[in-house]
PDB file of C-alpha atoms in Angstrom:
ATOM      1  CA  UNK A1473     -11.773  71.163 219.481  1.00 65.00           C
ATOM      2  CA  UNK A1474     -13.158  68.877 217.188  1.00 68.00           C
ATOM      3  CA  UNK A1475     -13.570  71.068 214.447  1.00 72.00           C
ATOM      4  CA  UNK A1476     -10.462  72.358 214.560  1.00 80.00           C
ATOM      5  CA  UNK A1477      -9.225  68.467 214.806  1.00 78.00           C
ATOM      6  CA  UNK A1478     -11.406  67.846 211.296  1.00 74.00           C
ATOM      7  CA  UNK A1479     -10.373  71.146 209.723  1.00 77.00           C
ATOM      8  CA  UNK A1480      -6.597  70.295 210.164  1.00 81.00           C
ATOM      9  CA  UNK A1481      -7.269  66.984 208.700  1.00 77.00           C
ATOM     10  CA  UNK A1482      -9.667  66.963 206.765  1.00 76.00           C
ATOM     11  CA  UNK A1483     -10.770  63.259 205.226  1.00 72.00           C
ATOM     12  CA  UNK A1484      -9.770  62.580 201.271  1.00 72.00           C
ATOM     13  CA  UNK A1485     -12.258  64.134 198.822  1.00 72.00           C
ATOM     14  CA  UNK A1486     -14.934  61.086 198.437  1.00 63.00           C
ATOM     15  CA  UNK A1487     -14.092  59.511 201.686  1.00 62.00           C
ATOM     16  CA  UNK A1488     -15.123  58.975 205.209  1.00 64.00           C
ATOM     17  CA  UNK A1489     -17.648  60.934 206.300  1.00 65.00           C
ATOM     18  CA  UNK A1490     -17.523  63.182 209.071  1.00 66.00           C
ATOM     19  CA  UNK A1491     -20.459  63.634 211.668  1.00 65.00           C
ATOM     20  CA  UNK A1492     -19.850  66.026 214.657  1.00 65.00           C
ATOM     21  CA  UNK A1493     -22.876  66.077 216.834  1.00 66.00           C
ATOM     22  CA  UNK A1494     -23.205  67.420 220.495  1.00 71.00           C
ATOM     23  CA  UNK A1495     -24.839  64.856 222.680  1.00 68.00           C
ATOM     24  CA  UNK A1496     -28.527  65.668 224.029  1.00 78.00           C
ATOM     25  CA  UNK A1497     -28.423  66.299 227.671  1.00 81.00           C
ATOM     26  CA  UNK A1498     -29.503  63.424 229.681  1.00 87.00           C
ATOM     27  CA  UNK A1499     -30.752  61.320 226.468  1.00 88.00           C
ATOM     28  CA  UNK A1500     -28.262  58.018 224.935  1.00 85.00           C
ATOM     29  CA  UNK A1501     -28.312  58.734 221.599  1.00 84.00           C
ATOM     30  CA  UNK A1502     -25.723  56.599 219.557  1.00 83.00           C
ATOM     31  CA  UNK A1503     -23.841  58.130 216.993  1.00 78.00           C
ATOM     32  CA  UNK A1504     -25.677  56.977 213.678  1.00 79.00           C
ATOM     33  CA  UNK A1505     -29.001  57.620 215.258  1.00 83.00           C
ATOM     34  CA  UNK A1506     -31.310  60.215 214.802  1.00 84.00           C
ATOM     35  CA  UNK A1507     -32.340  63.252 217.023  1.00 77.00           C
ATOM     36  CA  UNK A1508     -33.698  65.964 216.638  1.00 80.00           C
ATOM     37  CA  UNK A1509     -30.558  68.777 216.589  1.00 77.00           C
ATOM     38  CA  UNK A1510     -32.254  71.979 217.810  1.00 72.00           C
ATOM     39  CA  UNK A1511     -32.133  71.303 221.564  1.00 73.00           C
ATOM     40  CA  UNK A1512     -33.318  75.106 222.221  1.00 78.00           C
ATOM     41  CA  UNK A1513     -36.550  74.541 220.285  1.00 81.00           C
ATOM     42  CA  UNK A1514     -37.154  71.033 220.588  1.00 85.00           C
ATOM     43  CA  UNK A1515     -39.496  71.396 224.364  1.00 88.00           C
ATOM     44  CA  UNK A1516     -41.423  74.240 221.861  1.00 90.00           C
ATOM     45  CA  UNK A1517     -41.785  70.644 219.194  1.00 92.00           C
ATOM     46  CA  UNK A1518     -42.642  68.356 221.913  1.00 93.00           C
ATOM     47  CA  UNK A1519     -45.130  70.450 223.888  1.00 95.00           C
ATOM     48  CA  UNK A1520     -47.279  71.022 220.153  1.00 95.00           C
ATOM     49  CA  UNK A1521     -46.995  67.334 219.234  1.00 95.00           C
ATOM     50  CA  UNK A1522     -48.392  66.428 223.315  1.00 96.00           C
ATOM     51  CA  UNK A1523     -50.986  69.426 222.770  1.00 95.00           C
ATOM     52  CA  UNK A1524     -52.267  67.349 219.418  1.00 94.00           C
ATOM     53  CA  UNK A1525     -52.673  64.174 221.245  1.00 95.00           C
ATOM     54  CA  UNK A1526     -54.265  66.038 224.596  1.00 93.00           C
ATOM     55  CA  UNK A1527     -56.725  67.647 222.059  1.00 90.00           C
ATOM     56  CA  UNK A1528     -57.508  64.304 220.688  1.00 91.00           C
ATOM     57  CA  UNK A1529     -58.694  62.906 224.182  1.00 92.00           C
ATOM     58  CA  UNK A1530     -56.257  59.154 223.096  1.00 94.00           C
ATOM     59  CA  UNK A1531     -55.855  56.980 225.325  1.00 96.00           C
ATOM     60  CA  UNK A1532     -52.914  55.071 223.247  1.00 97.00           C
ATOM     61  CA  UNK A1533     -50.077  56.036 221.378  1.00 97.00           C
ATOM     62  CA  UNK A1534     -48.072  54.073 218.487  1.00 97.00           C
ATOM     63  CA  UNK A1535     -45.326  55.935 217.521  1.00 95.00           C
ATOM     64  CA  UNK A1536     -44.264  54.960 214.247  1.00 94.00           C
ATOM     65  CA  UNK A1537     -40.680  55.809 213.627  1.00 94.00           C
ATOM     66  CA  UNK A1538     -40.100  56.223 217.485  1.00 94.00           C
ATOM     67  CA  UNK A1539     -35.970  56.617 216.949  1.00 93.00           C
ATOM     68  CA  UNK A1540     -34.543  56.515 220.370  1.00 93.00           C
ATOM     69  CA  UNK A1541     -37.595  56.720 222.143  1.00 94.00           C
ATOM     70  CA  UNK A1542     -38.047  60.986 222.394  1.00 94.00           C
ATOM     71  CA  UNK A1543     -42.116  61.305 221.331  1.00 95.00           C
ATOM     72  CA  UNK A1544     -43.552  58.283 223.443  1.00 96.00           C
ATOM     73  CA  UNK A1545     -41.278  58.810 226.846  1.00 96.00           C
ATOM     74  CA  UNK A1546     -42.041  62.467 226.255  1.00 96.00           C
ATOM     75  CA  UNK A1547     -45.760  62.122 225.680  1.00 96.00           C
ATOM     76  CA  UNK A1548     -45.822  58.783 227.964  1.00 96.00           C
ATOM     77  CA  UNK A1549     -47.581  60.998 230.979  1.00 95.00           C
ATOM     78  CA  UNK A1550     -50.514  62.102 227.741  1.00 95.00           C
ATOM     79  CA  UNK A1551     -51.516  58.411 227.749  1.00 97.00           C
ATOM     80  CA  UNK A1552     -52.291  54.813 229.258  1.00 97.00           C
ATOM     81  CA  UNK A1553     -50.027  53.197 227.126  1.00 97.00           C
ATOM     82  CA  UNK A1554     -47.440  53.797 224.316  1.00 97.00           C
ATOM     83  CA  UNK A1555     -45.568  51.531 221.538  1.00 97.00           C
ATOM     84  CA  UNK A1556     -43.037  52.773 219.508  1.00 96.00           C
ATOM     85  CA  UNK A1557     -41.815  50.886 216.306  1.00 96.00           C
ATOM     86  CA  UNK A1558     -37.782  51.487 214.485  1.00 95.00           C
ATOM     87  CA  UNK A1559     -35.656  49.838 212.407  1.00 94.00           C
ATOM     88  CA  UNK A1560     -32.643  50.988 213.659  1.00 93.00           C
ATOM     89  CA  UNK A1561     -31.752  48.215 216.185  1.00 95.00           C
ATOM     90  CA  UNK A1562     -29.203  50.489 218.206  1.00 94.00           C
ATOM     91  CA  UNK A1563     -31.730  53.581 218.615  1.00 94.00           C
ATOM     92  CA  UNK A1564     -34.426  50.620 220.048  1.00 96.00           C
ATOM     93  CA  UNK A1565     -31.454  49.588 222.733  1.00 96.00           C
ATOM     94  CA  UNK A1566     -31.268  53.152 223.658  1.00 94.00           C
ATOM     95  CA  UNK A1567     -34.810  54.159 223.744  1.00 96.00           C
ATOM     96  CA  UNK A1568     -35.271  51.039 225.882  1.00 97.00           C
ATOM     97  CA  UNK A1569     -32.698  52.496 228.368  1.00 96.00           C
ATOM     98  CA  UNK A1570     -34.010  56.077 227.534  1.00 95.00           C
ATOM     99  CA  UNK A1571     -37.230  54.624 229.463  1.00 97.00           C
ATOM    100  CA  UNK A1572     -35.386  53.152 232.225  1.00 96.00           C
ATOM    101  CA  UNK A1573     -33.464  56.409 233.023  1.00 95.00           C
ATOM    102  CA  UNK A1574     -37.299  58.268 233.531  1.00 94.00           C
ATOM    103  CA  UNK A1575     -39.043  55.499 235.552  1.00 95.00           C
ATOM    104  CA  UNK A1576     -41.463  55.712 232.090  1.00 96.00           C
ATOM    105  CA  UNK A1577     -43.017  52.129 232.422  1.00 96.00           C
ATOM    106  CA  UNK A1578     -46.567  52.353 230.616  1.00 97.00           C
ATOM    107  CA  UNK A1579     -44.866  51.732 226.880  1.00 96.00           C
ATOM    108  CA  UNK A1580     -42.011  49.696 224.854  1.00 96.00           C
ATOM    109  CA  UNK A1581     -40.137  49.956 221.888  1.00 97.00           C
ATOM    110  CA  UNK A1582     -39.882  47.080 219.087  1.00 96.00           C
ATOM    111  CA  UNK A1583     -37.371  46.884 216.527  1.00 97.00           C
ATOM    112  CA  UNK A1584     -38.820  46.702 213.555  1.00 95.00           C
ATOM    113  CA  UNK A1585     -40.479  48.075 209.995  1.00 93.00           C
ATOM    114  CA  UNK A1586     -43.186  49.796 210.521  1.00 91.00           C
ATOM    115  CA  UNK A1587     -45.392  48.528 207.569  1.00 90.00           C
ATOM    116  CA  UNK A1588     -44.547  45.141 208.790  1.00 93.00           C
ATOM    117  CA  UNK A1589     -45.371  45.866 212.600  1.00 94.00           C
ATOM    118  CA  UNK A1590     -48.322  48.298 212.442  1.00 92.00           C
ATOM    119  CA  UNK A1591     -51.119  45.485 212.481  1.00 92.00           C
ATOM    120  CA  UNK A1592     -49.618  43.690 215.101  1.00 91.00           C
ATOM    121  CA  UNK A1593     -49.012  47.070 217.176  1.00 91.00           C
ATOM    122  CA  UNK A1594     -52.803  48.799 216.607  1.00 91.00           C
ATOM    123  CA  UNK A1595     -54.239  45.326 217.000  1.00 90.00           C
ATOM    124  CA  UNK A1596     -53.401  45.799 220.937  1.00 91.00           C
ATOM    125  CA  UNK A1597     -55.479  49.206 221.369  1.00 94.00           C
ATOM    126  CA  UNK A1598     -58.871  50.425 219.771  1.00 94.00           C
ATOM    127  CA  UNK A1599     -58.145  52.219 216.794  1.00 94.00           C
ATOM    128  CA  UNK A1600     -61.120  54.658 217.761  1.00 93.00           C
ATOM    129  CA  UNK A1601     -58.901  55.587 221.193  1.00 95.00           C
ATOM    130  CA  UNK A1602     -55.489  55.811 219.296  1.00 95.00           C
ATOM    131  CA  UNK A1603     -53.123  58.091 217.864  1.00 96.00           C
ATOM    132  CA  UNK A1604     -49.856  57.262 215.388  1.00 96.00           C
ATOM    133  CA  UNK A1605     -47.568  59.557 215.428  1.00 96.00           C
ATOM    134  CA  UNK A1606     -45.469  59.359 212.317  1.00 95.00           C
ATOM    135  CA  UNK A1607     -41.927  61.424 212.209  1.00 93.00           C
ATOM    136  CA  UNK A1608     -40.580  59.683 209.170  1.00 93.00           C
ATOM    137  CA  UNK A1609     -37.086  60.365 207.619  1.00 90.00           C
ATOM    138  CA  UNK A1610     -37.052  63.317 204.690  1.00 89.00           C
ATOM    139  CA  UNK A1611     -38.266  61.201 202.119  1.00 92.00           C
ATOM    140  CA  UNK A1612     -41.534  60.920 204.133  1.00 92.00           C
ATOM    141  CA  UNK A1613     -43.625  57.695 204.136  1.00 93.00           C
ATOM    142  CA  UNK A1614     -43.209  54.914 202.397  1.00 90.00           C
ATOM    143  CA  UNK A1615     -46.591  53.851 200.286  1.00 90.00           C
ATOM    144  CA  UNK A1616     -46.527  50.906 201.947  1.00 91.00           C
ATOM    145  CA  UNK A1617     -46.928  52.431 205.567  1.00 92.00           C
ATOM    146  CA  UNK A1618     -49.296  54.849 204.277  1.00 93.00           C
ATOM    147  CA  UNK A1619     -51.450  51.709 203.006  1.00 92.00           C
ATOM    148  CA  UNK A1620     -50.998  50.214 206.390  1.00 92.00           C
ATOM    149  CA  UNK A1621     -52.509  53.542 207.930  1.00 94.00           C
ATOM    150  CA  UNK A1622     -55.559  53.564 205.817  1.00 94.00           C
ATOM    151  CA  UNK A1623     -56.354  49.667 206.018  1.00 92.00           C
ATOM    152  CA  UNK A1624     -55.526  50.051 210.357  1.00 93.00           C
ATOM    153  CA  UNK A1625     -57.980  53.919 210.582  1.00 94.00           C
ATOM    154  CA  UNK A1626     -56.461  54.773 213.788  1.00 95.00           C
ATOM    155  CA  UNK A1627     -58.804  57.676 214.610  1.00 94.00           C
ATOM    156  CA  UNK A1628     -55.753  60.346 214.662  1.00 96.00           C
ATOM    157  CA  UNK A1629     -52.590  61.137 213.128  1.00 97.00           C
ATOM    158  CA  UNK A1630     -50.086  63.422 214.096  1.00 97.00           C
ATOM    159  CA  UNK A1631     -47.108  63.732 210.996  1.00 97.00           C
ATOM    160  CA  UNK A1632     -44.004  65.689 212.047  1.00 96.00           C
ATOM    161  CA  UNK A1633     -42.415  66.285 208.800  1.00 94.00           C
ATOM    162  CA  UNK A1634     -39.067  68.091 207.972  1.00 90.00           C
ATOM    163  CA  UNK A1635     -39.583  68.282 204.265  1.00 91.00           C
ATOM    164  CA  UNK A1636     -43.276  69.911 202.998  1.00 92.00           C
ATOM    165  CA  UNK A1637     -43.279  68.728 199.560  1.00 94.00           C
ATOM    166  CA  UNK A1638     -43.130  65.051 200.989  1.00 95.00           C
ATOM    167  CA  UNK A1639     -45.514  66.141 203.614  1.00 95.00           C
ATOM    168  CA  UNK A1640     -47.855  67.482 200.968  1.00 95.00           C
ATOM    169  CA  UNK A1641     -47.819  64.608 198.938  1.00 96.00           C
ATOM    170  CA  UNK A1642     -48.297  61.744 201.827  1.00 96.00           C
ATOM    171  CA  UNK A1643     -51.276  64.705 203.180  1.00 96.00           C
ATOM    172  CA  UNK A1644     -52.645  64.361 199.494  1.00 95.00           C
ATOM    173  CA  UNK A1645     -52.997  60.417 199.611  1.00 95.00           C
ATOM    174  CA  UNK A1646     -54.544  60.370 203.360  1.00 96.00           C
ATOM    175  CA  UNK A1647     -57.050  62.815 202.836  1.00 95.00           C
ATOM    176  CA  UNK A1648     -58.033  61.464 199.211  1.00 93.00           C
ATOM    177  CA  UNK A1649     -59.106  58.687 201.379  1.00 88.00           C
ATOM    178  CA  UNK A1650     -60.586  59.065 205.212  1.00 93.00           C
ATOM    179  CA  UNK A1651     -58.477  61.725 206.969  1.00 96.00           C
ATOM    180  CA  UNK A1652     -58.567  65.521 207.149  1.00 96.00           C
ATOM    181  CA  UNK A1653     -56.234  67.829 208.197  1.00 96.00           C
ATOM    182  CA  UNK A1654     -57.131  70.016 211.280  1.00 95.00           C
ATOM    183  CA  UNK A1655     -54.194  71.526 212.165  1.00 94.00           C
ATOM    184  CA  UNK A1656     -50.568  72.779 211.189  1.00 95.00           C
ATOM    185  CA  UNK A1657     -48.116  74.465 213.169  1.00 93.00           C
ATOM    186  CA  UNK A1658     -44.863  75.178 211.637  1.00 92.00           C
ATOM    187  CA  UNK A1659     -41.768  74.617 214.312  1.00 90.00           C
ATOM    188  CA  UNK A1660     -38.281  76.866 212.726  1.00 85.00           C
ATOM    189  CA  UNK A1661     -35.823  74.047 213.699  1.00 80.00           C
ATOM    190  CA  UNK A1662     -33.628  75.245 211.281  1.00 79.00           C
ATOM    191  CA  UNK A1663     -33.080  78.819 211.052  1.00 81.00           C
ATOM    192  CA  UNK A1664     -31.212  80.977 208.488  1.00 80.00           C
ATOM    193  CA  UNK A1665     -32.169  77.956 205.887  1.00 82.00           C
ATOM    194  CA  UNK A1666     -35.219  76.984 203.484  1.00 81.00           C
ATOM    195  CA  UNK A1667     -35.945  74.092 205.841  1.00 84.00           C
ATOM    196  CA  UNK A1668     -38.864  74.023 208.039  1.00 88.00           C
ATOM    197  CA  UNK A1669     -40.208  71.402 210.361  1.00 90.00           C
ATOM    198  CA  UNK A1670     -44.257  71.085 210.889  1.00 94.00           C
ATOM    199  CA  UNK A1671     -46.623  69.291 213.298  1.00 95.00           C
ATOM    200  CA  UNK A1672     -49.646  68.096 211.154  1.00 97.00           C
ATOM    201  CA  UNK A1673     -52.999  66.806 213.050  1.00 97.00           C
ATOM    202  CA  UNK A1674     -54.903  64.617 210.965  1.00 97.00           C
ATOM    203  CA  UNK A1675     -58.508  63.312 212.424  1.00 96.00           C
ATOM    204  CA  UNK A1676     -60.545  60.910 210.402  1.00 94.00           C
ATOM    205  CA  UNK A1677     -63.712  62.440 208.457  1.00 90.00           C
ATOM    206  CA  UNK A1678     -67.045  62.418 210.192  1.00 78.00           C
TER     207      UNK A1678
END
């Protein structure tokens, strides 16, 4: 119906912008917030990302661009305790009531920039017993949060990426300095296109 709404009236060339987006089941999601869009293949992305941090035997979880809250209430029951970090203020208020809604009380969410916030956040867990996940926009990582990374060692990262040539070139600057890559598994969220999303594990060299 709301196609058909858009398609009869369709906004002025240059104008608004039109979003039409199917709410995930059971999650509050506002409307300029992201989520991932492929509910049918996004248990398929969750259950490799929780596999990477079960594999890495963590006992904490920083979750650095945490949206509205999906990775650490997902992977909450993986570890003893989970932060997640986001600028958007209105994804933190959901992924704060996100928790609420699954009894999911071993974590929080802090609104925030991640290169600001990452010292503070690692600086409650042992960076030996901690993984940060990082799931940042297409552009990938800024070089400031990358810096933050390297200076903060957490012993392992797992990237979710939806661009590879961003991917690549954050993976490039990582393992120039202490990391390695271990795995990647390559999760077709968007099929019928060029676009591919990945799980990378990073562990720090031996």
């Amino acid at each position: 119906a709301q196609i058909r709404q858009v398609l009869a009236n369709p906004p002025p060339k240059g104008g608004l912008k039109v979003v039409l987006r199917m709410p995930p089941e059971d999650w509050v999601v506002p409307p300029d917030s992201f989520f991932q869009n492929n509910f049918h293949l996004l248990p398929g992305l969750i259950e490799t990302i929780r596999s990477r941090v079960k594999d890495a035997g963590s006992r904490y979880l920083v979750d650095a661009y945490c949206g509205v809250g999906l990775f650490g209430i997902e992977l909450a029951g993986t570890v003893e305790k989970f932060v997640g970090v986001e600028v958007d203020r209105q994804a933190i208020k959901a992924a704060v009531r996100n928790a609420e809604k699954r009894n999911c009380t071993n974590g929080e969410f802090i609104e925030g920039r991640a290169e600001e916030l990452l010292p503070q956040l690692m600086g409650r867990f042992d960076a030996s017993q901690t993984t940060v996940v990082i799931d940042p926009p297409r552009a990938g990582c800024t070089e400031a949060v990358i810096r933050k990374i390297l200076k903060l060692s957490p012993e392992t990262l797992v990237y979710v990426s939806c661009e590879p040539s961003t991917l690549a070139r954050d993976l490039r600057i990582l393992c120039e300095s202490q990391y390695a890559v271990w795995k990647i598994q390559p999760v077709d969220l968007f099929p019928q296109s060029s676009h591919i999303e990945s799980v990378t594990l990073l562990k720090k060299k031996s």
